[in-house]
């Protein structure tokens, strides 16, 4: 691996036409545009690593996809070519440590992380443009999507792939997860525009890695029909979350097919599409030639006219993810009557302090995005360095309470290991911060041995 990286480095140095390595953050133009008119490009200048790309082609979601940085089936060449194009000769050490490291040392650290990670790398050009490539190891966006082996620590012995036991509540050949009496999860697809290292569905989302052979949720007509039949046959079901993967990768006609079927079911009162799109590729919402957004808006209108409710649930973790493009995209959804809610995951060294979380909540509120949940990070393998103790989420909630309007204050929750569902972090039955063990109950769940069951969450070991 190291010799492969060295050859890429030498080739890029020989072929570089500019003496200074461009930083990816220089792509963004600061000028604002107006929704419903031709907007400025998100990328002021295409980087040297994308020589054939134009700003407009990067604005176009599907034309930008070939320029994403990924490690498909273990092929790391594109990732390291990109890194050597944007990294300076030396970068600071990770975790704000003193001193610096060479570009070769840093990329070797990435290579080490890839071997240990449960998730492959896939990052859209927009997200890449938000990273500070002069100090990537300490950048809150970089740390969510590209692993560094040097900061990874051994897994907690209680960590599990599928920590929420979704497969135990799987129905319709895996297309539906039905745990709560009145809510269910529809999983039509396992692809995402960008893969998060901490994904709770790392057992199935994305491409297989050296550690995990992914099960996947393949989009087929039969899979959808089986899911629809099951959902319609459960009279007590009223609420559906369409997730995966990411609904952003569902074709526009499938968005409308799913929406129309759910609206037409007498038992379904509300549903939401889950997508990280606003955070990782917001320019698509402003592309008048892309039918995806218009399909989403039509489904929202149909649901409202039928006396039902559709929402888009998105996923921002840090204020730095928000740009003028995000603001314009969310404005378009607001003016079109689409409800947008946000779910954040609490991550160590990324958003686990009051100031960062407060700023994120305020920026979301300004865009009329409802801060819905802040999740305690799930106990999935290979992300122990990103988890925080329960005391952190309790402290942040306590300090934010009263500083933000109540209707914009998110719920701080733990998705209980073992299939207990969401529970307010503050409703623990017991918590010993010395041992790091907290216990919870979930009165809403009955049957399958869940009556009066005690669920346990464990703080990270370090």
Short mmCIF file of N, CA and C in Angstrom, two decimals, residues 86-225:
data_model
loop_
_atom_site.label_atom_id
_atom_site.label_comp_id
_atom_site.label_asym_id
_atom_site.label_seq_id
_atom_site.Cartn_x
_atom_site.Cartn_y
_atom_site.Cartn_z
N UNK A 86 -4.87 17.52 -3.02
CA UNK A 86 -5.35 18.62 -2.19
C UNK A 86 -4.56 18.84 -0.91
N UNK A 87 -3.78 17.85 -0.49
CA UNK A 87 -3.04 17.99 0.77
C UNK A 87 -1.75 18.78 0.58
N UNK A 88 -1.41 19.65 1.53
CA UNK A 88 -0.09 20.27 1.51
C UNK A 88 0.97 19.24 1.89
N UNK A 89 2.23 19.63 1.81
CA UNK A 89 3.32 18.70 2.08
C UNK A 89 3.29 18.21 3.52
N UNK A 90 2.83 19.06 4.45
CA UNK A 90 2.70 18.68 5.84
C UNK A 90 1.34 19.13 6.37
N UNK A 91 0.78 18.33 7.27
CA UNK A 91 -0.50 18.67 7.90
C UNK A 91 -0.36 18.44 9.40
N UNK A 92 -1.18 19.13 10.22
CA UNK A 92 -1.13 18.92 11.67
C UNK A 92 -1.49 17.49 12.05
N UNK A 93 -1.00 17.07 13.19
CA UNK A 93 -1.33 15.75 13.72
C UNK A 93 -2.79 15.71 14.14
N UNK A 94 -3.32 14.52 14.33
CA UNK A 94 -4.72 14.36 14.67
C UNK A 94 -5.00 14.74 16.12
N UNK A 95 -6.28 14.97 16.40
CA UNK A 95 -6.76 15.33 17.74
C UNK A 95 -6.10 16.58 18.28
N UNK A 96 -5.76 17.49 17.38
CA UNK A 96 -5.16 18.74 17.82
C UNK A 96 -3.79 18.58 18.44
N UNK A 97 -3.15 17.42 18.17
CA UNK A 97 -1.84 17.15 18.76
C UNK A 97 -0.79 18.11 18.26
N UNK A 98 0.26 18.25 19.04
CA UNK A 98 1.33 19.14 18.66
C UNK A 98 2.12 18.53 17.51
N UNK A 99 2.74 19.40 16.75
CA UNK A 99 3.57 18.93 15.66
C UNK A 99 2.78 18.66 14.40
N UNK A 100 3.48 18.19 13.40
CA UNK A 100 2.87 17.92 12.11
C UNK A 100 3.33 16.59 11.58
N UNK A 101 2.72 16.18 10.50
CA UNK A 101 3.09 14.93 9.83
C UNK A 101 3.14 15.18 8.34
N UNK A 102 3.92 14.39 7.66
CA UNK A 102 4.04 14.55 6.21
C UNK A 102 2.79 14.05 5.52
N UNK A 103 2.64 14.46 4.28
CA UNK A 103 1.52 13.98 3.47
C UNK A 103 1.55 12.45 3.38
N UNK A 104 2.74 11.87 3.20
CA UNK A 104 2.86 10.41 3.12
C UNK A 104 2.41 9.74 4.41
N UNK A 105 2.79 10.32 5.55
CA UNK A 105 2.38 9.74 6.83
C UNK A 105 0.87 9.81 7.00
N UNK A 106 0.29 10.94 6.61
CA UNK A 106 -1.16 11.10 6.75
C UNK A 106 -1.91 10.11 5.86
N UNK A 107 -1.52 9.99 4.61
CA UNK A 107 -2.22 9.07 3.71
C UNK A 107 -2.01 7.62 4.14
N UNK A 108 -0.85 7.30 4.73
CA UNK A 108 -0.65 5.95 5.26
C UNK A 108 -1.61 5.70 6.43
N UNK A 109 -1.88 6.75 7.21
CA UNK A 109 -2.84 6.64 8.31
C UNK A 109 -4.25 6.37 7.77
N UNK A 110 -4.60 7.03 6.66
CA UNK A 110 -5.88 6.75 6.01
C UNK A 110 -5.93 5.30 5.54
N UNK A 111 -4.85 4.84 4.91
CA UNK A 111 -4.80 3.46 4.43
C UNK A 111 -5.00 2.47 5.57
N UNK A 112 -4.40 2.78 6.73
CA UNK A 112 -4.58 1.93 7.91
C UNK A 112 -6.03 1.94 8.37
N UNK A 113 -6.65 3.11 8.34
CA UNK A 113 -8.05 3.22 8.75
C UNK A 113 -8.99 2.45 7.84
N UNK A 114 -8.70 2.46 6.54
CA UNK A 114 -9.55 1.74 5.60
C UNK A 114 -9.56 0.24 5.89
N UNK A 115 -8.43 -0.29 6.31
CA UNK A 115 -8.35 -1.72 6.61
C UNK A 115 -9.16 -2.08 7.86
N UNK A 116 -9.33 -1.12 8.75
CA UNK A 116 -10.03 -1.38 10.01
C UNK A 116 -11.51 -1.00 9.95
N UNK A 117 -11.92 -0.22 8.97
CA UNK A 117 -13.27 0.36 8.96
C UNK A 117 -14.32 -0.63 8.48
N UNK A 118 -15.52 -0.49 9.04
CA UNK A 118 -16.65 -1.30 8.59
C UNK A 118 -17.36 -0.68 7.40
N UNK A 119 -17.03 0.58 7.09
CA UNK A 119 -17.67 1.29 5.99
C UNK A 119 -16.64 1.66 4.92
N UNK A 120 -17.02 1.50 3.67
CA UNK A 120 -16.19 2.00 2.59
C UNK A 120 -16.33 3.52 2.52
N UNK A 121 -15.44 4.16 1.79
CA UNK A 121 -15.47 5.62 1.67
C UNK A 121 -16.26 6.02 0.43
N UNK A 122 -17.12 6.99 0.60
CA UNK A 122 -17.87 7.57 -0.51
C UNK A 122 -18.27 8.98 -0.09
N UNK A 123 -17.68 9.99 -0.70
CA UNK A 123 -17.92 11.38 -0.32
C UNK A 123 -18.19 12.21 -1.56
N UNK A 124 -19.29 12.95 -1.56
CA UNK A 124 -19.67 13.77 -2.69
C UNK A 124 -18.79 15.01 -2.80
N UNK A 125 -18.62 15.56 -4.03
CA UNK A 125 -17.79 16.75 -4.22
C UNK A 125 -18.17 17.92 -3.30
N UNK A 126 -19.46 18.13 -3.09
CA UNK A 126 -19.87 19.23 -2.21
C UNK A 126 -19.29 19.07 -0.81
N UNK A 127 -19.39 17.86 -0.25
CA UNK A 127 -18.86 17.63 1.09
C UNK A 127 -17.35 17.80 1.12
N UNK A 128 -16.69 17.33 0.06
CA UNK A 128 -15.23 17.49 -0.02
C UNK A 128 -14.85 18.97 0.01
N UNK A 129 -15.70 19.81 -0.58
CA UNK A 129 -15.40 21.24 -0.65
C UNK A 129 -15.55 21.93 0.70
N UNK A 130 -16.17 21.27 1.66
CA UNK A 130 -16.38 21.86 2.99
C UNK A 130 -15.26 21.51 3.97
N UNK A 131 -14.37 20.61 3.57
CA UNK A 131 -13.29 20.15 4.45
C UNK A 131 -12.09 21.10 4.38
N UNK A 132 -11.48 21.35 5.51
CA UNK A 132 -10.24 22.13 5.57
C UNK A 132 -9.07 21.19 5.30
N UNK A 133 -8.59 21.18 4.08
CA UNK A 133 -7.55 20.25 3.70
C UNK A 133 -6.18 20.66 4.21
N UNK A 134 -6.07 21.82 4.82
CA UNK A 134 -4.82 22.18 5.47
C UNK A 134 -4.69 21.52 6.84
N UNK A 135 -5.83 21.03 7.37
CA UNK A 135 -5.83 20.35 8.67
C UNK A 135 -6.95 19.31 8.69
N UNK A 136 -6.91 18.32 7.81
CA UNK A 136 -8.02 17.38 7.70
C UNK A 136 -8.22 16.50 8.92
N UNK A 137 -7.13 16.12 9.61
CA UNK A 137 -7.26 15.21 10.75
C UNK A 137 -8.11 15.78 11.87
N UNK A 138 -8.20 17.11 11.94
CA UNK A 138 -8.98 17.75 12.98
C UNK A 138 -10.23 18.44 12.44
N UNK A 139 -10.57 18.14 11.21
CA UNK A 139 -11.75 18.74 10.58
C UNK A 139 -12.99 17.93 10.94
N UNK A 140 -14.06 18.59 11.39
CA UNK A 140 -15.26 17.85 11.84
C UNK A 140 -16.00 17.12 10.73
N UNK A 141 -15.79 17.51 9.49
CA UNK A 141 -16.43 16.80 8.38
C UNK A 141 -15.58 15.61 7.95
N UNK A 142 -14.30 15.83 7.79
CA UNK A 142 -13.41 14.74 7.41
C UNK A 142 -13.56 13.55 8.37
N UNK A 143 -13.62 13.84 9.67
CA UNK A 143 -13.64 12.77 10.67
C UNK A 143 -14.90 11.91 10.62
N UNK A 144 -15.94 12.39 9.95
CA UNK A 144 -17.17 11.61 9.85
C UNK A 144 -17.14 10.59 8.72
N UNK A 145 -16.26 10.81 7.72
CA UNK A 145 -16.37 10.03 6.49
C UNK A 145 -15.11 9.29 6.05
N UNK A 146 -13.95 9.72 6.51
CA UNK A 146 -12.70 9.10 6.08
C UNK A 146 -11.95 8.65 7.33
N UNK A 147 -11.65 7.35 7.46
CA UNK A 147 -11.06 6.85 8.70
C UNK A 147 -9.56 7.08 8.80
N UNK A 148 -9.10 7.27 10.02
CA UNK A 148 -7.68 7.33 10.34
C UNK A 148 -7.37 6.21 11.32
N UNK A 149 -6.49 5.33 10.95
CA UNK A 149 -6.19 4.19 11.79
C UNK A 149 -5.60 4.56 13.13
N UNK A 150 -4.85 5.68 13.19
CA UNK A 150 -4.14 6.05 14.41
C UNK A 150 -5.07 6.46 15.55
N UNK A 151 -6.28 6.88 15.24
CA UNK A 151 -7.19 7.33 16.31
C UNK A 151 -8.24 6.28 16.66
N UNK A 152 -8.27 5.19 15.93
CA UNK A 152 -9.23 4.13 16.22
C UNK A 152 -8.76 3.33 17.43
N UNK A 153 -9.70 2.88 18.24
CA UNK A 153 -9.39 2.14 19.46
C UNK A 153 -10.18 0.82 19.44
N UNK A 154 -9.79 -0.14 20.29
CA UNK A 154 -10.51 -1.42 20.30
C UNK A 154 -11.99 -1.25 20.59
N UNK A 155 -12.81 -2.09 19.99
CA UNK A 155 -14.25 -2.04 20.19
C UNK A 155 -14.63 -2.41 21.62
N UNK A 156 -15.72 -1.84 22.09
CA UNK A 156 -16.32 -2.30 23.35
C UNK A 156 -16.80 -3.73 23.13
N UNK A 157 -16.68 -4.56 24.13
CA UNK A 157 -17.06 -5.97 23.98
C UNK A 157 -18.55 -6.14 23.71
N UNK A 158 -19.36 -5.12 24.00
CA UNK A 158 -20.80 -5.20 23.75
C UNK A 158 -21.20 -4.56 22.41
N UNK A 159 -20.24 -4.08 21.64
CA UNK A 159 -20.58 -3.51 20.34
C UNK A 159 -21.02 -4.62 19.39
N UNK A 160 -21.92 -4.27 18.48
CA UNK A 160 -22.48 -5.27 17.57
C UNK A 160 -22.80 -4.63 16.23
N UNK A 161 -22.64 -5.39 15.15
CA UNK A 161 -23.28 -4.98 13.91
C UNK A 161 -24.77 -5.24 14.11
N UNK A 162 -25.61 -4.31 13.62
CA UNK A 162 -27.04 -4.31 13.92
C UNK A 162 -27.28 -4.22 15.43
N UNK A 163 -26.72 -3.18 16.09
CA UNK A 163 -26.87 -3.07 17.55
C UNK A 163 -28.30 -2.86 17.99
N UNK A 164 -29.15 -2.36 17.09
CA UNK A 164 -30.55 -2.10 17.43
C UNK A 164 -31.45 -3.30 17.16
N UNK A 165 -30.84 -4.40 16.71
CA UNK A 165 -31.57 -5.64 16.43
C UNK A 165 -32.72 -5.43 15.44
N UNK A 166 -32.45 -4.65 14.42
CA UNK A 166 -33.49 -4.41 13.41
C UNK A 166 -33.87 -5.69 12.69
N UNK A 167 -32.89 -6.55 12.48
CA UNK A 167 -33.20 -7.79 11.75
C UNK A 167 -34.16 -8.68 12.53
N UNK A 168 -34.19 -8.54 13.86
CA UNK A 168 -35.13 -9.32 14.67
C UNK A 168 -36.58 -8.90 14.43
N UNK A 169 -36.78 -7.65 14.00
CA UNK A 169 -38.12 -7.15 13.74
C UNK A 169 -38.39 -7.00 12.24
N UNK A 170 -37.62 -7.73 11.45
CA UNK A 170 -37.73 -7.63 10.00
C UNK A 170 -38.94 -8.38 9.46
N UNK A 171 -39.62 -7.76 8.51
CA UNK A 171 -40.80 -8.34 7.87
C UNK A 171 -40.67 -8.18 6.36
N UNK A 172 -41.53 -8.87 5.62
CA UNK A 172 -41.60 -8.76 4.16
C UNK A 172 -40.22 -8.97 3.52
N UNK A 173 -39.58 -10.07 3.91
CA UNK A 173 -38.26 -10.43 3.36
C UNK A 173 -37.22 -9.33 3.55
N UNK A 174 -37.29 -8.68 4.70
CA UNK A 174 -36.29 -7.69 5.03
C UNK A 174 -36.59 -6.28 4.56
N UNK A 175 -37.70 -6.08 3.86
CA UNK A 175 -38.02 -4.75 3.33
C UNK A 175 -38.63 -3.83 4.38
N UNK A 176 -39.13 -4.41 5.48
CA UNK A 176 -39.80 -3.63 6.53
C UNK A 176 -39.23 -4.03 7.88
N UNK A 177 -39.01 -3.04 8.74
CA UNK A 177 -38.70 -3.28 10.15
C UNK A 177 -39.87 -2.75 10.96
N UNK A 178 -40.56 -3.65 11.65
CA UNK A 178 -41.77 -3.28 12.38
C UNK A 178 -41.54 -3.57 13.87
N UNK A 179 -41.25 -2.52 14.63
CA UNK A 179 -40.95 -2.67 16.06
C UNK A 179 -42.02 -2.03 16.91
N UNK A 180 -42.30 -0.75 16.67
CA UNK A 180 -43.32 -0.05 17.44
C UNK A 180 -44.71 -0.45 16.95
N UNK A 181 -45.72 -0.36 17.81
CA UNK A 181 -47.07 -0.76 17.39
C UNK A 181 -47.58 0.03 16.19
N UNK A 182 -47.29 1.35 16.14
CA UNK A 182 -47.91 2.18 15.10
C UNK A 182 -46.92 2.71 14.06
N UNK A 183 -45.63 2.34 14.17
CA UNK A 183 -44.61 2.86 13.25
C UNK A 183 -43.80 1.72 12.66
N UNK A 184 -43.34 1.91 11.43
CA UNK A 184 -42.47 0.92 10.79
C UNK A 184 -41.49 1.60 9.87
N UNK A 185 -40.44 0.88 9.54
CA UNK A 185 -39.35 1.36 8.71
C UNK A 185 -39.38 0.62 7.38
N UNK A 186 -39.38 1.35 6.27
CA UNK A 186 -39.32 0.76 4.94
C UNK A 186 -37.91 0.96 4.40
N UNK A 187 -37.24 -0.15 4.02
CA UNK A 187 -35.85 -0.10 3.56
C UNK A 187 -35.78 -0.55 2.10
N UNK A 188 -36.00 0.37 1.16
CA UNK A 188 -36.00 -0.04 -0.25
C UNK A 188 -34.63 -0.05 -0.91
N UNK A 189 -33.59 0.55 -0.28
CA UNK A 189 -32.31 0.72 -0.96
C UNK A 189 -31.19 0.82 0.07
N UNK A 190 -29.98 0.38 -0.31
CA UNK A 190 -28.85 0.42 0.64
C UNK A 190 -27.74 1.34 0.18
N UNK A 191 -27.99 2.17 -0.81
CA UNK A 191 -26.99 3.12 -1.31
C UNK A 191 -27.20 4.49 -0.68
N UNK A 192 -26.09 5.24 -0.52
CA UNK A 192 -26.13 6.61 -0.02
C UNK A 192 -25.20 7.46 -0.87
N UNK A 193 -25.45 8.76 -1.00
CA UNK A 193 -24.51 9.62 -1.70
C UNK A 193 -23.18 9.73 -0.96
N UNK A 194 -23.21 9.64 0.37
CA UNK A 194 -22.01 9.68 1.19
C UNK A 194 -22.19 8.68 2.33
N UNK A 195 -21.14 7.90 2.61
CA UNK A 195 -21.22 6.90 3.67
C UNK A 195 -20.62 7.43 4.96
N UNK A 196 -21.38 7.32 6.06
CA UNK A 196 -20.92 7.74 7.38
C UNK A 196 -20.18 6.59 8.06
N UNK A 197 -19.05 6.87 8.69
CA UNK A 197 -18.29 5.83 9.36
C UNK A 197 -19.09 5.17 10.48
N UNK A 198 -20.00 5.92 11.10
CA UNK A 198 -20.73 5.47 12.29
C UNK A 198 -22.10 4.88 11.95
N UNK A 199 -22.32 4.52 10.70
CA UNK A 199 -23.64 4.06 10.26
C UNK A 199 -24.15 2.91 11.11
N UNK A 200 -25.36 3.05 11.62
CA UNK A 200 -25.95 2.00 12.45
C UNK A 200 -26.32 0.77 11.63
N UNK A 201 -26.45 0.93 10.30
CA UNK A 201 -26.74 -0.20 9.42
C UNK A 201 -25.50 -0.60 8.61
N UNK A 202 -24.35 -0.54 9.26
CA UNK A 202 -23.12 -0.90 8.56
C UNK A 202 -23.12 -2.37 8.16
N UNK A 203 -24.05 -3.16 8.70
CA UNK A 203 -24.17 -4.55 8.28
C UNK A 203 -24.73 -4.67 6.86
N UNK A 204 -25.40 -3.62 6.37
CA UNK A 204 -26.05 -3.74 5.08
C UNK A 204 -25.85 -2.57 4.13
N UNK A 205 -25.50 -1.40 4.65
CA UNK A 205 -25.39 -0.20 3.82
C UNK A 205 -23.99 -0.11 3.21
N UNK A 206 -23.97 0.23 1.92
CA UNK A 206 -22.70 0.45 1.25
C UNK A 206 -22.10 -0.80 0.66
N UNK A 207 -20.84 -0.67 0.25
CA UNK A 207 -20.11 -1.75 -0.40
C UNK A 207 -19.36 -2.55 0.65
N UNK A 208 -19.24 -3.84 0.43
CA UNK A 208 -18.52 -4.70 1.37
C UNK A 208 -17.09 -4.22 1.57
N UNK A 209 -16.58 -4.39 2.79
CA UNK A 209 -15.22 -4.02 3.13
C UNK A 209 -14.44 -5.27 3.51
N UNK A 210 -13.18 -5.08 3.89
CA UNK A 210 -12.38 -6.21 4.32
C UNK A 210 -12.98 -6.87 5.56
N UNK A 211 -13.72 -6.10 6.35
CA UNK A 211 -14.28 -6.61 7.60
C UNK A 211 -15.71 -7.12 7.48
N UNK A 212 -16.49 -6.50 6.59
CA UNK A 212 -17.93 -6.78 6.56
C UNK A 212 -18.39 -7.10 5.14
N UNK A 213 -19.07 -8.23 5.00
CA UNK A 213 -19.76 -8.55 3.75
C UNK A 213 -21.19 -8.04 3.88
N UNK A 214 -21.53 -7.02 3.12
CA UNK A 214 -22.81 -6.35 3.29
C UNK A 214 -23.98 -7.19 2.76
N UNK A 215 -25.07 -7.14 3.50
CA UNK A 215 -26.27 -7.86 3.09
C UNK A 215 -27.04 -7.09 2.02
N UNK A 216 -27.11 -5.77 2.19
CA UNK A 216 -27.73 -4.93 1.16
C UNK A 216 -29.24 -5.00 1.12
N UNK A 217 -29.86 -3.90 0.66
CA UNK A 217 -31.31 -3.84 0.43
C UNK A 217 -31.48 -3.41 -1.02
N UNK A 218 -31.73 -4.35 -1.89
CA UNK A 218 -31.80 -4.05 -3.31
C UNK A 218 -33.19 -3.56 -3.71
N UNK A 219 -33.21 -2.49 -4.49
CA UNK A 219 -34.47 -1.91 -4.94
C UNK A 219 -35.03 -2.76 -6.08
N UNK A 220 -36.14 -3.43 -5.82
CA UNK A 220 -36.85 -4.19 -6.85
C UNK A 220 -38.34 -3.94 -6.70
N UNK A 221 -39.06 -4.14 -7.79
CA UNK A 221 -40.51 -3.96 -7.74
C UNK A 221 -41.15 -4.97 -6.79
N UNK A 222 -40.65 -6.20 -6.81
CA UNK A 222 -41.20 -7.24 -5.93
C UNK A 222 -40.96 -6.88 -4.46
N UNK A 223 -39.79 -6.31 -4.16
CA UNK A 223 -39.49 -5.93 -2.78
C UNK A 223 -40.46 -4.86 -2.30
N UNK A 224 -40.72 -3.88 -3.16
CA UNK A 224 -41.67 -2.83 -2.79
C UNK A 224 -43.07 -3.38 -2.63
N UNK A 225 -43.49 -4.23 -3.55
CA UNK A 225 -44.85 -4.80 -3.47
C UNK A 225 -45.03 -5.60 -2.19
#
